[in-house]
Amino acid sequence: MQIANFINGQYLPPHENRYFDNYHPATGQVSGRIPDSTTEDVALAVQAAQSAFPAWAALSLEKRHDILRAVSEGILQNLDQLAEAESADSGKTLTTARTIDIPRAALNFKFFATALLHFASESHHQPGVLSYTIRQPLGIVGCISPWNLPLYLFTWKIAPALAAGNCVIGKPSEVTPLTAHLLGEICNAAGLPPGVLNILHGTGPGVGAAIVAHPEIKAISFTGSTRAGADIARVAAPMFKKLSLELGGKNPNLIFADCDYDTMLETTVRSSFNNQGQICLCGSRIYVERSLYDRFKHDFVEQVKQIKVGNPADPANRLGAVVSKMHFDKVLSYIELAKQEGGTVLCGGHALSLPGDLAGGWFIAPTVIEGLPTHCRTNQEEIFGPVVTIQPFDTDEEAQANANASPYGLSATIWTNNLRRTHYLTTQLQAGIIWVNTWMLRDLRTPFGGVKNSGVGREGGWEAMRFFSETKNVTMEM
Ligand code: NAD
């Protein structure tokens, strides 16, 4: 399929008419062409957004709500087509796309359509003085998203940006552009006025960097690698743009002997390998209290060996392909590194060769490694694939120190029934999101984001609505 830019409500070729190939991760074959957009395409999209902005910002809240709600419904009406496109483009299983990615994309629009009706601002009173706060749309904002949860994370940004009354220049990952391409039609059918949402395709250093550098784009909401986040901050900070950076992670999973074992085990298999381990919240460093270590190691490895990897379209398979050849090579290189660093591969540790059409696909067996120290590269650097390490600990202090011994700080998981320990650790762990006796249980009203190299800013609920608004204070003497 040939992808096109979506500007001013129309599908357009890129200004320079250059394209690059899109790939199908399950076969390794070329599946279509992606526009290699440039500064000129950004300029055109900004022009369209500038024309659309006054009317969109002035629209009544009810009308804005109705349109965003209709986008949500349009996504659900196209669930099958979107799920097939997402699975084909990213290598994730069709089941994952059907039950997680696409329903969540619809929910993002539904949630923020409703949020805008309830979004309010503060007033502050003292004798003779009234101050009140106005929150106005910023104007035109840029939303740049990654490949691991393509439509899910793209809509997680553009829905609040639109709900707050902004016009958007969105850029999905060049690795998974298909569902963002399909979203344009859905927005037109929902009655979103032309120019309110513009979607540009292309590379990060190309069109992504051009979006960040454009002076009329007032804020950048970015989810992706820490490296790209740093590049974006270097360009945007001197222009004093608002920045929300949701970056990489290397999340610890702390398992104490007093946990509910069966729930922990089942969830830990999911939190390690769902979506081929390509979720920013996956727990890739598993620390287990020593008294439980041997039992956990045995049961975990047995369960991981049972995971079926294969054709993403076959519902019998729990894992599909990793997203690209580059990522496939990167993950395999980290498994080699782990061996060089002295790790023992307990299961997996290799690519999988599948028959027929899938022979060229990028499949990796889920991999569990033990015997590595906390500070080795395998335990410090983000792999973002189906690879986890396991390591025993003896005391709460050691568990805490291991968890925090990372340049990242996105999320952490704790498995324990000890209330005092839970409260203490949640204050001590260096992470923006902490799960206790669960994983990936999301409430869209809660603040979402990381500390340290995992980023700055928070998404979700009012945090997102405030990020996409300019705050103005008015004080009057009475
Ligand atoms: P990436 O940084 O390579 O790309 C992300 C997006 O940014 C893409 O659209 C890309 O084209 C664009 N981009 C790249 N360089 C750019 C630049 N200089 N200027 C503007 N845009 C640029 O990341 P990826 O490989 O697509 O995604 C995987 C990464 O995303 C992992 O590090 C993962 O942890 C992270 N991630 C984080 C979260 C979170 O919420 N913190 C969620 C999902 C993924």
Coordinates of C-alpha atoms and ligand atoms in Angstrom, one line a residue:
M1 CA 0.0 0.0 0.0
Q2 CA 1.2 3.5 -0.8
I3 CA 1.0 5.8 2.2
A4 CA 0.2 9.4 1.7
N5 CA 0.4 12.5 3.9
F6 CA -2.9 13.8 5.3
I7 CA -2.9 17.6 5.0
N8 CA -6.0 19.9 5.1
G9 CA -8.3 16.8 5.0
Q10 CA -6.7 15.5 1.8
Y11 CA -4.3 12.7 1.0
L12 CA -1.2 14.2 -0.8
P13 CA 2.1 12.9 -2.1
P14 CA 5.2 14.3 -0.4
H15 CA 6.5 17.6 -1.9
E16 CA 9.7 16.0 -3.3
N17 CA 7.8 12.9 -4.4
R18 CA 10.4 10.6 -2.7
Y19 CA 9.4 7.4 -1.0
F20 CA 11.1 4.6 1.0
D21 CA 10.0 1.0 1.5
N22 CA 7.8 -0.2 4.3
Y23 CA 8.3 -3.8 5.5
H24 CA 6.2 -6.7 6.7
P25 CA 8.0 -8.0 9.8
A26 CA 6.5 -11.5 9.6
T27 CA 7.9 -12.1 6.1
G28 CA 10.7 -9.6 5.7
Q29 CA 9.1 -8.5 2.4
V30 CA 8.4 -5.0 1.2
S31 CA 4.7 -4.2 1.8
G32 CA 4.4 -0.6 0.5
R33 CA 6.0 2.8 0.2
I34 CA 6.2 5.6 2.7
P35 CA 6.5 9.3 1.8
D36 CA 9.9 10.8 2.7
S37 CA 8.4 14.1 3.7
T38 CA 10.5 17.3 4.1
T39 CA 10.4 20.8 5.5
E40 CA 8.1 21.9 2.6
D41 CA 5.5 19.3 3.7
V42 CA 5.7 20.6 7.2
A43 CA 5.2 24.2 5.9
L44 CA 2.1 23.1 4.0
A45 CA 0.7 21.3 7.0
V46 CA 1.4 24.3 9.3
Q47 CA -0.4 26.6 6.8
A48 CA -3.4 24.3 6.8
A49 CA -3.4 24.2 10.7
Q50 CA -3.1 28.0 10.9
S51 CA -6.2 28.4 8.8
A52 CA -8.1 25.8 10.7
F53 CA -7.1 27.0 14.2
P54 CA -9.4 30.0 14.9
A55 CA -12.6 28.1 14.1
W56 CA -11.5 24.9 15.9
A57 CA -10.5 26.8 19.0
A58 CA -13.7 28.7 19.0
L59 CA -16.0 25.7 18.5
S60 CA -18.3 25.0 21.4
L61 CA -17.2 22.3 23.8
E62 CA -20.2 20.1 22.9
K63 CA -19.4 20.2 19.2
R64 CA -15.7 19.5 19.8
H65 CA -16.8 16.6 22.0
D66 CA -19.2 15.2 19.4
I67 CA -16.5 15.2 16.7
L68 CA -13.8 13.5 18.8
R69 CA -16.4 11.0 20.0
A70 CA -17.3 10.3 16.4
V71 CA -13.6 9.6 15.7
S72 CA -13.6 7.1 18.5
E73 CA -16.7 5.4 17.1
G74 CA -15.1 5.5 13.6
I75 CA -12.1 3.6 14.9
L76 CA -14.3 0.9 16.4
Q77 CA -16.3 0.6 13.2
N78 CA -13.0 0.0 11.4
L79 CA -11.6 -2.3 14.1
D80 CA -11.0 -5.3 11.8
Q81 CA -9.2 -3.3 9.1
L82 CA -7.2 -1.3 11.6
A83 CA -6.2 -4.4 13.6
E84 CA -5.1 -6.3 10.4
A85 CA -3.1 -3.3 9.3
E86 CA -1.5 -2.9 12.7
S87 CA -0.5 -6.5 12.9
A88 CA 0.8 -6.7 9.4
D89 CA 2.8 -3.5 9.8
S90 CA 4.4 -4.2 13.2
G91 CA 4.6 -8.0 13.5
K92 CA 2.4 -8.0 16.7
T93 CA -0.2 -10.7 16.8
L94 CA -3.6 -9.9 15.4
T95 CA -5.1 -10.8 18.8
T96 CA -3.0 -8.1 20.5
A97 CA -4.0 -5.5 17.8
R98 CA -7.7 -6.5 18.0
T99 CA -7.9 -6.6 21.8
I100 CA -5.4 -4.0 23.0
D101 CA -4.1 -1.6 20.4
I102 CA -7.1 -0.6 18.4
P103 CA -9.7 -0.6 21.3
R104 CA -7.3 1.6 23.3
A105 CA -6.9 4.0 20.3
A106 CA -10.7 4.4 20.3
L107 CA -10.8 4.8 24.1
N108 CA -8.1 7.6 23.9
F109 CA -10.5 9.6 21.7
K110 CA -13.5 8.8 23.9
F111 CA -11.7 9.6 27.1
F112 CA -10.4 13.0 26.0
A113 CA -13.7 13.8 24.2
T114 CA -15.3 13.5 27.6
A115 CA -12.4 15.1 29.5
L116 CA -12.8 18.4 27.5
L117 CA -16.4 18.7 28.8
H118 CA -15.1 18.6 32.4
F119 CA -11.8 20.5 32.1
A120 CA -11.9 23.5 34.3
S121 CA -9.5 26.0 35.9
E122 CA -8.9 27.5 39.3
S123 CA -9.7 30.7 40.9
H124 CA -8.0 32.2 44.0
H125 CA -9.7 34.6 46.4
Q126 CA -8.6 36.9 49.1
P127 CA -10.3 39.9 50.7
G128 CA -10.7 42.5 47.9
V129 CA -8.8 40.5 45.3
L130 CA -9.9 37.9 42.8
S131 CA -7.5 35.9 40.6
Y132 CA -8.6 33.4 38.1
T133 CA -6.8 31.2 35.6
I134 CA -7.5 30.8 31.9
R135 CA -6.3 27.8 30.0
Q136 CA -6.2 28.4 26.3
P137 CA -5.1 26.3 23.4
L138 CA -1.5 26.7 22.4
G139 CA -2.1 26.9 18.7
I140 CA -0.3 24.3 16.6
V141 CA 1.4 21.4 18.3
G142 CA 3.6 18.5 17.1
C143 CA 2.9 14.9 18.2
I144 CA 5.6 12.4 17.4
S145 CA 5.2 8.7 18.2
P146 CA 7.1 5.4 18.1
W147 CA 6.4 2.0 16.5
N148 CA 5.7 -0.3 19.4
L149 CA 2.1 0.7 20.0
P150 CA 1.5 2.6 16.8
L151 CA -2.1 3.8 16.8
Y152 CA -2.4 3.5 20.5
L153 CA 0.3 6.0 21.3
F154 CA -0.3 8.2 18.3
T155 CA -3.9 8.8 19.5
W156 CA -2.8 9.1 23.1
K157 CA -1.1 12.3 22.1
I158 CA -3.3 13.8 19.4
A159 CA -6.6 13.2 21.2
P160 CA -5.8 15.5 24.2
A161 CA -4.1 18.0 21.9
L162 CA -7.3 18.3 19.8
A163 CA -9.5 18.1 22.9
A164 CA -7.7 21.2 24.3
G165 CA -8.5 23.1 21.1
N166 CA -5.2 22.8 19.3
C167 CA -4.4 22.0 15.7
V168 CA -2.0 19.1 15.3
I169 CA 0.9 18.1 13.1
G170 CA 1.3 14.4 13.8
K171 CA 4.1 12.1 12.8
P172 CA 3.8 8.3 13.4
S173 CA 6.9 6.1 13.3
E174 CA 8.2 5.5 9.8
V175 CA 8.5 1.8 10.8
T176 CA 4.7 1.5 11.3
P177 CA 2.8 4.2 9.4
L178 CA -0.2 2.3 8.2
T179 CA -2.9 2.8 10.9
A180 CA -2.1 6.5 11.2
H181 CA -2.5 6.7 7.4
L182 CA -6.0 5.1 7.8
L183 CA -6.9 7.5 10.6
G184 CA -7.2 10.4 8.2
E185 CA -10.3 9.0 6.4
I186 CA -11.9 8.2 9.8
C187 CA -11.4 11.8 10.9
N188 CA -12.9 13.1 7.7
A189 CA -15.9 10.8 8.1
A190 CA -16.3 12.0 11.8
G191 CA -16.5 15.6 10.6
L192 CA -13.1 16.8 11.9
P193 CA -12.6 20.1 9.9
P194 CA -9.8 20.1 7.4
G195 CA -6.4 21.2 8.7
V196 CA -7.2 20.5 12.4
L197 CA -5.2 17.2 12.2
N198 CA -2.4 16.8 9.7
I199 CA -0.4 13.6 9.5
L200 CA 3.0 13.6 7.9
H201 CA 5.1 10.5 7.2
G202 CA 8.9 10.2 7.0
T203 CA 12.0 9.7 8.9
G204 CA 12.9 11.1 12.3
P205 CA 16.0 13.1 11.2
G206 CA 14.0 14.3 8.1
V207 CA 10.4 15.3 8.7
G208 CA 10.5 14.7 12.5
A209 CA 13.3 17.2 13.0
A210 CA 11.6 19.6 10.7
I211 CA 8.4 19.5 12.8
V212 CA 10.5 20.1 16.0
A213 CA 12.3 23.1 14.4
H214 CA 9.3 24.8 12.9
P215 CA 8.8 28.1 14.8
E216 CA 5.0 28.1 14.6
I217 CA 4.7 24.7 16.3
K218 CA 4.4 25.6 20.0
A219 CA 4.8 22.3 21.8
I220 CA 6.2 18.9 21.0
S221 CA 4.8 15.8 22.6
F222 CA 7.3 13.0 21.9
T223 CA 7.4 9.3 22.7
G224 CA 10.4 7.3 21.6
S225 CA 14.1 6.6 22.4
T226 CA 16.1 8.6 24.9
R227 CA 18.6 9.4 22.1
A228 CA 16.0 11.0 19.9
G229 CA 14.4 12.7 23.0
A230 CA 17.8 14.4 23.7
D231 CA 18.1 15.5 20.1
I232 CA 14.6 17.0 20.2
A233 CA 15.3 18.8 23.5
R234 CA 18.5 20.3 22.0
V235 CA 16.5 21.9 19.2
A236 CA 13.3 22.8 21.0
A237 CA 14.7 24.1 24.3
P238 CA 16.3 27.3 22.9
M239 CA 13.0 28.1 21.1
F240 CA 11.3 27.7 24.5
K241 CA 8.8 25.2 23.2
K242 CA 6.8 23.2 25.7
L243 CA 8.1 19.6 25.7
S244 CA 6.8 16.3 26.9
L245 CA 9.3 13.6 26.5
E246 CA 8.3 9.9 27.1
L247 CA 11.5 8.0 26.6
G248 CA 13.2 4.6 27.1
G249 CA 13.1 2.3 30.1
K250 CA 14.7 -0.7 31.7
N251 CA 12.1 -1.5 34.3
P252 CA 12.8 -3.6 37.4
N253 CA 10.4 -6.3 38.6
L254 CA 10.9 -7.0 42.3
I255 CA 9.5 -10.3 43.5
F256 CA 9.3 -11.0 47.2
A257 CA 8.8 -14.5 48.7
D258 CA 5.4 -13.5 50.4
C259 CA 3.7 -12.6 47.1
D260 CA 0.7 -14.4 45.6
Y261 CA 2.8 -16.8 43.6
D262 CA 0.5 -17.9 40.8
T263 CA -0.8 -14.4 39.9
M264 CA 2.8 -13.1 40.1
L265 CA 4.1 -15.9 37.8
E266 CA 1.4 -15.5 35.2
T267 CA 1.7 -11.7 35.2
T268 CA 5.5 -11.8 35.1
V269 CA 5.4 -13.9 31.9
R270 CA 3.1 -11.3 30.3
S271 CA 5.1 -8.3 31.7
S272 CA 8.3 -9.8 30.3
F273 CA 7.1 -10.8 26.8
N274 CA 3.8 -9.2 25.7
N275 CA 4.2 -7.6 22.3
Q276 CA 7.6 -9.4 22.0
G277 CA 8.8 -7.4 25.0
Q278 CA 8.4 -4.2 23.0
I279 CA 6.3 -2.3 25.5
C280 CA 8.0 0.6 27.4
L281 CA 6.5 -0.8 30.6
C282 CA 7.8 -4.4 30.2
G283 CA 9.8 -5.5 33.2
S284 CA 13.2 -6.6 31.8
R285 CA 15.2 -6.9 35.0
I286 CA 13.6 -9.4 37.3
Y287 CA 14.9 -9.5 40.9
V288 CA 13.7 -12.4 43.0
E289 CA 14.1 -12.9 46.8
R290 CA 16.6 -15.7 47.2
S291 CA 14.3 -18.1 49.1
L292 CA 11.9 -18.1 46.1
Y293 CA 14.6 -18.0 43.4
D294 CA 14.9 -21.6 42.4
R295 CA 11.2 -22.3 42.4
F296 CA 10.6 -19.1 40.4
K297 CA 13.4 -19.9 37.9
H298 CA 12.1 -23.4 37.3
D299 CA 8.5 -22.4 36.8
F300 CA 9.2 -19.2 34.9
V301 CA 11.5 -20.9 32.4
E302 CA 9.0 -23.8 31.9
Q303 CA 6.2 -21.3 31.1
V304 CA 8.3 -19.2 28.8
K305 CA 9.3 -22.4 26.9
Q306 CA 5.6 -23.0 26.2
I307 CA 5.0 -19.6 24.6
K308 CA 4.1 -20.1 20.9
V309 CA 5.9 -17.8 18.5
G310 CA 4.8 -17.6 14.9
N311 CA 2.5 -16.2 12.3
P312 CA 0.9 -13.1 13.9
A313 CA -2.4 -13.8 12.2
D314 CA -2.8 -17.2 13.9
P315 CA -4.6 -16.8 17.2
A316 CA -2.8 -19.9 18.5
N317 CA 0.5 -17.8 18.6
R318 CA 1.1 -15.7 21.6
L319 CA 4.1 -13.8 20.1
G320 CA 4.7 -12.6 16.6
A321 CA 7.7 -11.0 14.9
V322 CA 9.8 -8.1 16.2
V323 CA 9.3 -4.9 14.3
S324 CA 12.2 -4.6 11.9
K325 CA 15.4 -6.1 10.6
M326 CA 17.4 -3.4 12.4
H327 CA 15.6 -4.2 15.7
F328 CA 16.0 -8.0 15.2
D329 CA 19.8 -7.5 14.7
K330 CA 19.9 -5.3 17.8
V331 CA 18.1 -7.7 20.1
L332 CA 20.2 -10.7 18.9
S333 CA 23.4 -8.6 19.4
Y334 CA 22.4 -8.0 23.0
I335 CA 21.9 -11.8 23.6
E336 CA 25.5 -12.3 22.3
L337 CA 26.6 -9.5 24.6
A338 CA 24.9 -11.1 27.6
K339 CA 26.8 -14.4 26.9
Q340 CA 30.1 -12.5 26.6
E341 CA 29.3 -10.8 29.9
G342 CA 29.0 -14.2 31.6
G343 CA 25.3 -14.7 31.4
T344 CA 23.7 -18.2 31.1
V345 CA 20.8 -18.5 28.6
L346 CA 18.1 -20.6 30.3
C347 CA 15.8 -20.6 27.4
G348 CA 15.5 -19.0 23.9
G349 CA 18.6 -17.0 23.0
H350 CA 18.2 -17.4 19.2
A351 CA 16.2 -16.4 16.2
L352 CA 13.5 -18.7 15.0
S353 CA 13.3 -20.0 11.4
L354 CA 9.7 -20.5 10.4
P355 CA 8.6 -22.3 7.2
G356 CA 7.1 -21.0 4.0
D357 CA 6.3 -17.3 3.6
L358 CA 7.5 -16.6 7.2
A359 CA 11.1 -17.8 6.4
G360 CA 12.3 -14.2 6.0
G361 CA 10.4 -13.0 9.1
W362 CA 12.1 -11.5 12.2
F363 CA 11.2 -13.9 14.9
I364 CA 13.1 -14.4 18.2
A365 CA 12.5 -17.0 20.8
P366 CA 11.6 -15.5 24.2
T367 CA 14.8 -15.5 26.2
V368 CA 15.6 -15.7 29.9
I369 CA 19.2 -15.1 31.1
E370 CA 20.7 -15.5 34.6
G371 CA 24.1 -14.9 36.2
L372 CA 24.7 -11.3 35.2
P373 CA 25.6 -8.5 37.6
T374 CA 23.5 -5.4 38.0
H375 CA 25.9 -3.1 36.4
C376 CA 26.7 -5.0 33.2
R377 CA 25.6 -3.5 29.9
T378 CA 22.9 -6.1 29.4
N379 CA 21.3 -5.0 32.6
Q380 CA 21.9 -1.3 32.0
E381 CA 20.9 -0.7 28.4
E382 CA 17.5 -0.9 26.9
I383 CA 17.0 -4.0 24.7
F384 CA 13.3 -3.5 24.1
G385 CA 12.8 -7.1 22.9
P386 CA 11.8 -10.6 24.2
V387 CA 14.8 -10.8 26.6
V388 CA 14.8 -10.7 30.4
T389 CA 17.4 -11.3 33.0
I390 CA 16.8 -12.9 36.4
Q391 CA 18.8 -12.3 39.6
P392 CA 18.4 -13.2 43.3
F393 CA 18.5 -10.7 46.1
D394 CA 18.7 -11.2 49.9
T395 CA 17.3 -8.0 51.5
D396 CA 14.9 -5.2 50.8
E397 CA 17.8 -2.8 50.7
E398 CA 19.5 -4.9 48.0
A399 CA 16.3 -5.1 46.0
Q400 CA 15.9 -1.4 46.2
A401 CA 19.5 -0.7 45.3
N402 CA 19.3 -3.0 42.3
A403 CA 16.1 -1.5 41.0
N404 CA 17.5 2.0 41.2
A405 CA 20.8 1.1 39.7
S406 CA 19.8 2.2 36.2
P407 CA 20.0 5.4 34.1
Y408 CA 16.2 4.9 33.4
G409 CA 13.2 5.4 35.6
L410 CA 10.0 4.7 33.8
S411 CA 8.2 2.0 35.8
A412 CA 8.8 -0.6 38.4
T413 CA 6.7 -3.6 39.6
I414 CA 6.6 -4.9 43.2
W415 CA 5.2 -8.3 44.2
T416 CA 4.6 -8.5 47.9
N417 CA 1.8 -8.7 50.5
N418 CA 3.8 -6.7 53.1
L419 CA 2.1 -3.3 53.4
R420 CA 4.9 -1.6 55.2
R421 CA 7.5 -2.7 52.6
T422 CA 5.1 -1.6 49.8
H423 CA 4.7 1.9 51.2
Y424 CA 8.4 2.3 51.9
L425 CA 9.5 1.0 48.5
T426 CA 7.0 3.1 46.5
T427 CA 8.6 6.2 48.1
Q428 CA 12.2 5.0 47.4
L429 CA 12.0 3.6 43.9
Q430 CA 13.1 6.0 41.2
A431 CA 10.3 5.5 38.7
G432 CA 7.3 7.5 37.5
I433 CA 4.9 4.6 37.5
I434 CA 4.8 1.8 40.1
W435 CA 2.7 -1.3 39.8
V436 CA 2.0 -3.3 43.0
N437 CA 0.8 -6.9 42.6
T438 CA -0.3 -6.1 39.0
W439 CA 1.1 -4.8 35.8
M440 CA -0.2 -2.6 33.0
L441 CA -3.4 -1.9 34.8
R442 CA -4.2 1.5 33.3
D443 CA -6.5 4.3 34.5
L444 CA -6.3 7.0 31.9
R445 CA -6.8 9.7 34.5
T446 CA -3.5 8.9 36.2
P447 CA -0.2 10.7 35.5
F448 CA 2.0 8.7 33.1
G449 CA 5.7 9.3 32.5
G450 CA 9.2 8.6 33.8
V451 CA 12.1 10.1 35.7
K452 CA 15.9 10.1 34.9
N453 CA 16.6 9.2 31.3
S454 CA 13.0 8.0 30.9
G455 CA 11.9 11.6 30.2
V456 CA 10.3 14.7 31.5
G457 CA 6.6 15.6 31.8
R458 CA 3.5 13.5 32.4
E459 CA 0.8 12.4 30.0
G460 CA -2.8 11.3 30.9
G461 CA -5.9 13.0 32.3
W462 CA -5.6 16.6 33.3
E463 CA -1.8 16.4 33.0
A464 CA -2.2 16.1 29.2
M465 CA -5.0 18.7 29.0
R466 CA -2.7 21.1 30.9
F467 CA 0.3 20.3 28.8
F468 CA -1.6 21.2 25.6
S469 CA -2.9 24.5 27.1
E470 CA -1.3 27.9 27.9
T471 CA -2.0 29.0 31.4
K472 CA -2.8 32.6 32.0
N473 CA -3.6 34.3 35.3
V474 CA -5.9 37.3 35.7
T475 CA -5.9 39.3 39.0
M476 CA -8.4 42.1 39.7
E477 CA -8.9 44.3 42.7
M478 CA -12.5 44.6 43.7
Ligands
NAD1 P1 12.7 6.5 18.0 O1 13.2 7.6 19.0 O2 13.7 6.0 17.0 O3 11.5 7.2 17.1 C1 10.3 7.6 17.7 C2 9.7 8.7 16.8 O4 10.5 9.8 16.8 C3 9.6 8.2 15.4 O5 8.4 8.7 14.8 C4 10.8 8.8 14.7 O6 10.7 9.0 13.3 C5 10.9 10.1 15.5 N1 12.3 10.7 15.5 C6 13.5 10.1 15.6 N2 14.4 11.0 15.7 C7 13.9 12.2 15.7 C8 14.4 13.6 15.7 N3 15.7 13.8 15.8 N4 13.5 14.6 15.7 C9 12.1 14.3 15.6 N5 11.6 13.1 15.5 C10 12.5 12.1 15.6 O7 12.0 5.4 18.9 P2 11.4 4.0 18.4 O8 12.5 3.1 18.0 O9 10.4 4.3 17.3 O10 10.6 3.5 19.7 C11 11.2 2.8 20.7 C12 11.6 3.6 21.9 O11 10.4 4.3 22.3 C13 12.1 2.8 23.0 O12 13.2 3.5 23.6 C14 10.9 2.8 24.0 O13 11.3 2.6 25.3 C15 10.4 4.1 23.8 N6 9.0 4.2 24.2 C16 8.7 4.9 25.4 C17 7.4 5.0 25.9 C18 7.1 5.8 27.1 O14 5.9 6.0 27.4 N7 8.1 6.3 27.8 C19 6.4 4.3 25.2 C20 6.7 3.6 24.0 C21 8.0 3.5 23.6

